[in-house]
Coordinates of C-alpha atoms in Angstrom, one line a residue:
M30 CA -7.3 -23.9 -12.5
E31 CA -10.0 -21.4 -11.6
I32 CA -7.5 -18.5 -11.9
C33 CA -6.5 -19.8 -15.3
K34 CA -10.1 -19.8 -16.4
L35 CA -10.5 -16.2 -15.2
F36 CA -7.4 -15.2 -17.1
C37 CA -8.6 -16.8 -20.3
A38 CA -12.0 -15.2 -19.8
S39 CA -10.4 -11.7 -19.5
I40 CA -8.4 -12.3 -22.7
L41 CA -11.7 -13.2 -24.4
I42 CA -13.4 -10.2 -23.1
F43 CA -10.6 -8.0 -24.3
L44 CA -10.7 -9.4 -27.8
L45 CA -14.4 -9.3 -28.1
T46 CA -14.8 -5.8 -26.8
S47 CA -11.9 -4.5 -28.8
C48 CA -13.3 -5.9 -32.0
A49 CA -16.8 -4.5 -31.1
T50 CA -15.4 -1.0 -30.9
K51 CA -13.5 -1.4 -34.2
V52 CA -16.5 -2.5 -36.2
R53 CA -18.8 0.1 -34.7
K54 CA -19.9 2.1 -37.7
E55 CA -22.6 4.5 -36.5
P56 CA -21.6 8.2 -36.7
I57 CA -20.7 9.8 -33.4
S58 CA -22.3 13.1 -32.7
T59 CA -20.0 16.1 -32.0
S60 CA -21.8 16.5 -28.7
V61 CA -20.6 13.1 -27.5
T62 CA -17.7 13.5 -25.0
E63 CA -14.4 11.6 -25.2
D64 CA -15.5 9.6 -22.1
Q65 CA -18.7 8.5 -23.8
K66 CA -16.8 7.4 -26.9
Q67 CA -14.7 5.1 -24.7
D68 CA -17.9 3.7 -23.2
P69 CA -19.8 1.9 -25.9
L70 CA -21.3 -0.5 -23.3
E71 CA -22.7 2.3 -21.2
P72 CA -26.3 0.8 -20.7
I73 CA -24.8 -2.5 -19.4
N74 CA -22.1 -0.7 -17.4
R75 CA -24.7 1.5 -15.7
K76 CA -26.7 -1.6 -14.5
I77 CA -23.6 -3.2 -13.1
F78 CA -22.5 0.1 -11.5
E79 CA -25.9 0.2 -9.7
F80 CA -25.4 -3.4 -8.6
N81 CA -22.0 -2.5 -7.2
R82 CA -23.5 0.5 -5.4
V83 CA -26.1 -1.7 -3.7
V84 CA -23.3 -4.2 -2.6
D85 CA -21.2 -1.2 -1.4
G86 CA -24.1 0.3 0.6
M87 CA -25.1 -3.0 2.2
L88 CA -21.7 -4.4 3.0
L89 CA -18.6 -2.3 2.3
E90 CA -19.7 1.1 3.5
P91 CA -21.1 0.0 6.9
F92 CA -18.1 -2.1 7.7
A93 CA -15.7 0.7 6.6
N94 CA -17.5 3.2 8.8
L95 CA -17.3 0.7 11.7
Y96 CA -13.6 0.2 11.1
N97 CA -13.0 4.0 11.1
L98 CA -14.9 4.4 14.4
T99 CA -13.3 1.5 16.3
V100 CA -9.7 1.2 15.0
N101 CA -7.1 3.8 16.1
E102 CA -5.7 5.9 13.3
N103 CA -2.2 4.9 14.0
V104 CA -3.2 1.2 13.8
Q105 CA -5.1 1.9 10.6
R106 CA -1.9 3.5 9.1
S107 CA 0.2 0.5 10.1
I108 CA -2.3 -2.0 8.6
A109 CA -2.4 -0.1 5.3
S110 CA 1.4 0.2 5.3
F111 CA 1.8 -3.6 5.8
L112 CA -0.6 -4.4 3.0
Y113 CA 1.1 -1.9 0.7
N114 CA 4.5 -3.5 1.5
L115 CA 3.1 -6.9 0.4
G116 CA 2.4 -5.4 -3.0
E117 CA 5.8 -3.9 -3.5
P118 CA 7.3 -6.9 -5.4
V119 CA 4.5 -6.5 -8.0
T120 CA 5.4 -2.8 -8.4
L121 CA 9.1 -3.8 -8.6
A122 CA 8.4 -6.3 -11.4
N123 CA 6.4 -3.7 -13.4
D124 CA 8.9 -1.0 -12.9
F125 CA 11.5 -3.1 -14.7
L126 CA 9.1 -4.4 -17.3
Q127 CA 8.5 -0.7 -18.1
A128 CA 12.3 -0.1 -18.3
K129 CA 12.1 2.3 -15.3
G130 CA 15.3 1.2 -13.7
E131 CA 15.7 4.1 -11.3
R132 CA 12.2 3.7 -9.9
G133 CA 12.7 0.0 -9.7
L134 CA 15.7 0.5 -7.5
E135 CA 13.7 2.8 -5.3
T136 CA 11.0 0.2 -5.0
F137 CA 13.5 -2.5 -4.1
S138 CA 15.1 -0.2 -1.5
R139 CA 11.7 0.6 -0.1
F140 CA 10.7 -3.0 0.2
M141 CA 14.0 -4.1 1.9
I142 CA 14.1 -1.2 4.3
N143 CA 10.4 -1.5 5.3
T144 CA 10.5 -5.3 5.5
T145 CA 13.6 -5.3 7.8
F146 CA 13.6 -2.0 9.8
G147 CA 9.8 -1.4 9.4
L148 CA 8.8 -4.8 10.7
F149 CA 7.5 -6.2 7.5
G150 CA 6.1 -2.9 6.5
I151 CA 4.1 -2.1 9.6
F152 CA 6.1 1.2 9.7
D153 CA 7.0 3.1 6.5
V154 CA 10.6 3.8 7.4
A155 CA 11.5 4.3 3.7
E156 CA 9.1 7.2 3.3
K157 CA 10.9 9.1 6.1
L158 CA 14.2 8.4 4.4
G159 CA 13.0 10.1 1.2
L160 CA 11.7 7.1 -0.7
P161 CA 8.0 7.9 -1.4
R162 CA 5.5 5.3 -2.5
H163 CA 4.5 4.7 -6.1
H164 CA 2.3 2.0 -7.7
E165 CA 2.7 0.2 -11.0
D166 CA 0.6 -2.7 -12.3
F167 CA 0.7 -4.9 -15.4
G168 CA -2.2 -2.9 -16.8
Q169 CA 0.0 0.1 -16.9
T170 CA 2.8 -1.9 -18.3
L171 CA 0.7 -3.0 -21.2
A172 CA -0.3 0.6 -21.8
V173 CA 3.4 1.7 -21.7
W174 CA 4.1 -1.1 -24.3
G175 CA 1.5 0.5 -26.6
L176 CA -1.5 -1.8 -26.1
P177 CA -4.8 0.2 -26.3
S178 CA -6.7 0.1 -23.1
G179 CA -10.0 -0.8 -24.8
P180 CA -13.5 0.3 -23.8
Y181 CA -14.5 1.3 -20.4
L182 CA -15.9 -1.6 -18.4
V183 CA -17.7 -1.8 -15.0
V184 CA -17.0 -5.3 -13.6
P185 CA -19.3 -6.8 -11.0
L186 CA -17.7 -6.3 -7.5
L187 CA -14.4 -5.1 -9.1
G188 CA -15.8 -1.8 -10.4
S189 CA -14.2 0.5 -13.0
S190 CA -11.8 -1.2 -15.4
T191 CA -10.8 -1.7 -19.0
P192 CA -9.9 -5.0 -20.8
C193 CA -6.2 -4.0 -20.6
S194 CA -6.5 -3.2 -16.9
L195 CA -8.5 -6.3 -16.1
T196 CA -5.9 -8.5 -17.9
G197 CA -3.2 -6.6 -15.9
R198 CA -4.9 -7.4 -12.6
L199 CA -5.0 -11.1 -13.3
T200 CA -1.4 -11.1 -14.4
D201 CA -0.3 -9.3 -11.3
F202 CA -1.8 -12.2 -9.3
Y203 CA 0.9 -14.4 -10.8
L204 CA 3.6 -11.7 -10.2
S205 CA 2.9 -11.6 -6.5
P206 CA 5.3 -13.8 -4.4
Y207 CA 2.7 -13.8 -1.6
N208 CA 0.0 -15.3 -3.9
Y209 CA 2.5 -17.8 -5.3
Y210 CA 3.5 -19.0 -1.9
M211 CA -0.1 -19.4 -0.7
V212 CA -1.2 -21.3 -3.8
H213 CA 2.0 -23.4 -3.8
Y214 CA 1.4 -24.5 -0.2
N215 CA -2.3 -24.8 -0.6
R216 CA -3.2 -21.9 1.7
R217 CA -5.5 -20.0 -0.7
Q218 CA -7.7 -18.9 2.1
Y219 CA -5.0 -16.4 3.1
I220 CA -5.3 -14.8 -0.3
Y221 CA -8.9 -14.2 0.3
V222 CA -8.2 -12.9 3.8
R223 CA -5.7 -10.4 2.4
L224 CA -8.2 -9.3 -0.4
G225 CA -10.9 -8.8 2.2
V226 CA -8.8 -6.8 4.6
D227 CA -7.3 -4.8 1.7
T228 CA -10.8 -4.0 0.4
L229 CA -12.0 -2.9 3.8
V230 CA -8.9 -0.7 4.5
K231 CA -9.1 1.1 1.1
R232 CA -12.9 1.6 1.4
A233 CA -12.4 3.1 4.9
Q234 CA -9.6 5.4 3.7
Y235 CA -11.8 6.9 1.1
A236 CA -15.1 6.8 3.0
D237 CA -15.6 10.6 3.4
D238 CA -14.3 11.4 -0.1
I239 CA -16.6 8.9 -1.8
R240 CA -19.6 10.2 0.2
N241 CA -18.8 13.8 -0.9
F242 CA -18.1 12.7 -4.5
R243 CA -21.5 10.9 -4.6
E244 CA -23.5 13.7 -3.1
N245 CA -22.0 16.4 -5.2
S246 CA -22.2 14.7 -8.6
L247 CA -25.2 15.3 -10.9
D248 CA -24.4 11.9 -12.6
F249 CA -22.4 9.8 -10.2
Y250 CA -21.7 7.1 -12.9
A251 CA -20.4 9.7 -15.4
A252 CA -18.3 11.3 -12.7
V253 CA -16.7 8.0 -11.6
R254 CA -16.0 7.1 -15.2
S255 CA -14.4 10.4 -16.0
F256 CA -12.2 10.2 -12.9
Y257 CA -11.2 6.6 -13.6
L258 CA -10.2 7.3 -17.2
Q259 CA -8.2 10.4 -16.3
N260 CA -6.5 8.7 -13.4
Q261 CA -5.5 5.7 -15.6
K262 CA -4.0 8.1 -18.1
A263 CA -2.1 9.9 -15.3
Q264 CA -0.8 6.7 -13.9
V265 CA 0.6 5.6 -17.3
Q266 CA 2.3 8.9 -17.7
D267 CA 3.6 8.8 -14.1
G268 CA 1.5 11.8 -13.1
T269 CA 2.3 14.1 -16.0
A270 CA -1.3 14.3 -16.9
E271 CA -3.8 16.1 -14.8
E272 CA -5.0 14.1 -11.8
S273 CA -8.3 14.6 -10.1
N274 CA -8.6 15.0 -6.3
A275 CA -11.6 12.7 -6.3
P276 CA -11.5 9.4 -4.4
G277 CA -10.3 6.1 -5.6
V278 CA -13.2 4.9 -7.7
D279 CA -12.3 1.3 -7.0
A280 CA -13.9 1.6 -3.7
F281 CA -17.3 0.6 -5.1
G282 CA -16.5 -3.1 -5.4
V283 CA -13.3 -5.0 -4.6
D284 CA -9.3 -4.4 -5.8
D285 CA -5.4 -2.9 -6.4
D286 CA -3.6 -0.5 -4.4
S287 CA -3.5 -3.1 -5.4
K288 CA -6.6 1.1 -5.0
L289 CA -10.2 -1.2 -5.2
L290 CA -12.9 -1.2 -6.6
E291 CA -10.4 0.7 -7.8

């Protein structure tokens, strides 16, 4: 029931924010960048962004640094691979929803190989066999179907998003066999355990990149926004657009290489 309420709320946010951008009538200065045009809620977004930074600094970053210091790199790699394998069915569903049959077959092959020969994904055997990872989510599916992404949003704890992406995240929850199983058998606590570990692992992976990104940006908020919007475009186009080498911006809250706070 709580998930349904969140899903309905995301739809409402999408409709309200989309309508707000359509009725906006004030002229836009030629000095305004494309990123700023897509961020009509910037004053509110900046406040939420700062809140997420405080949470990150107090909780995520210290634990991520401790994780990097105490856990062997090979063990870290295996944990990340196992978590990624859990998300492969969601990527598979979105591959076919986007009519990407060949990529869907690759995803299916990856999942079967790694689940069996890779001990449920602990070892990425498929990568060594020439089947590289790729990620698809329902937000990307909506974009491929032609639905506008809507304005840029910063969501408490979740970080950078758009109404389209936020709706996609909630839909992916239902596409996940893991989540379905845990909800069906009343084991929701394991969903939260997975989310917590996934968040920690991703934050740890990008720890150095995020620190450098933060220290070398004149306006950290604007830099994160620019990277997120460019990365979203590149993901929809399967990498045909330019991709930044900056860290995964979702690391300032909680997500989906499920990549978080994105």
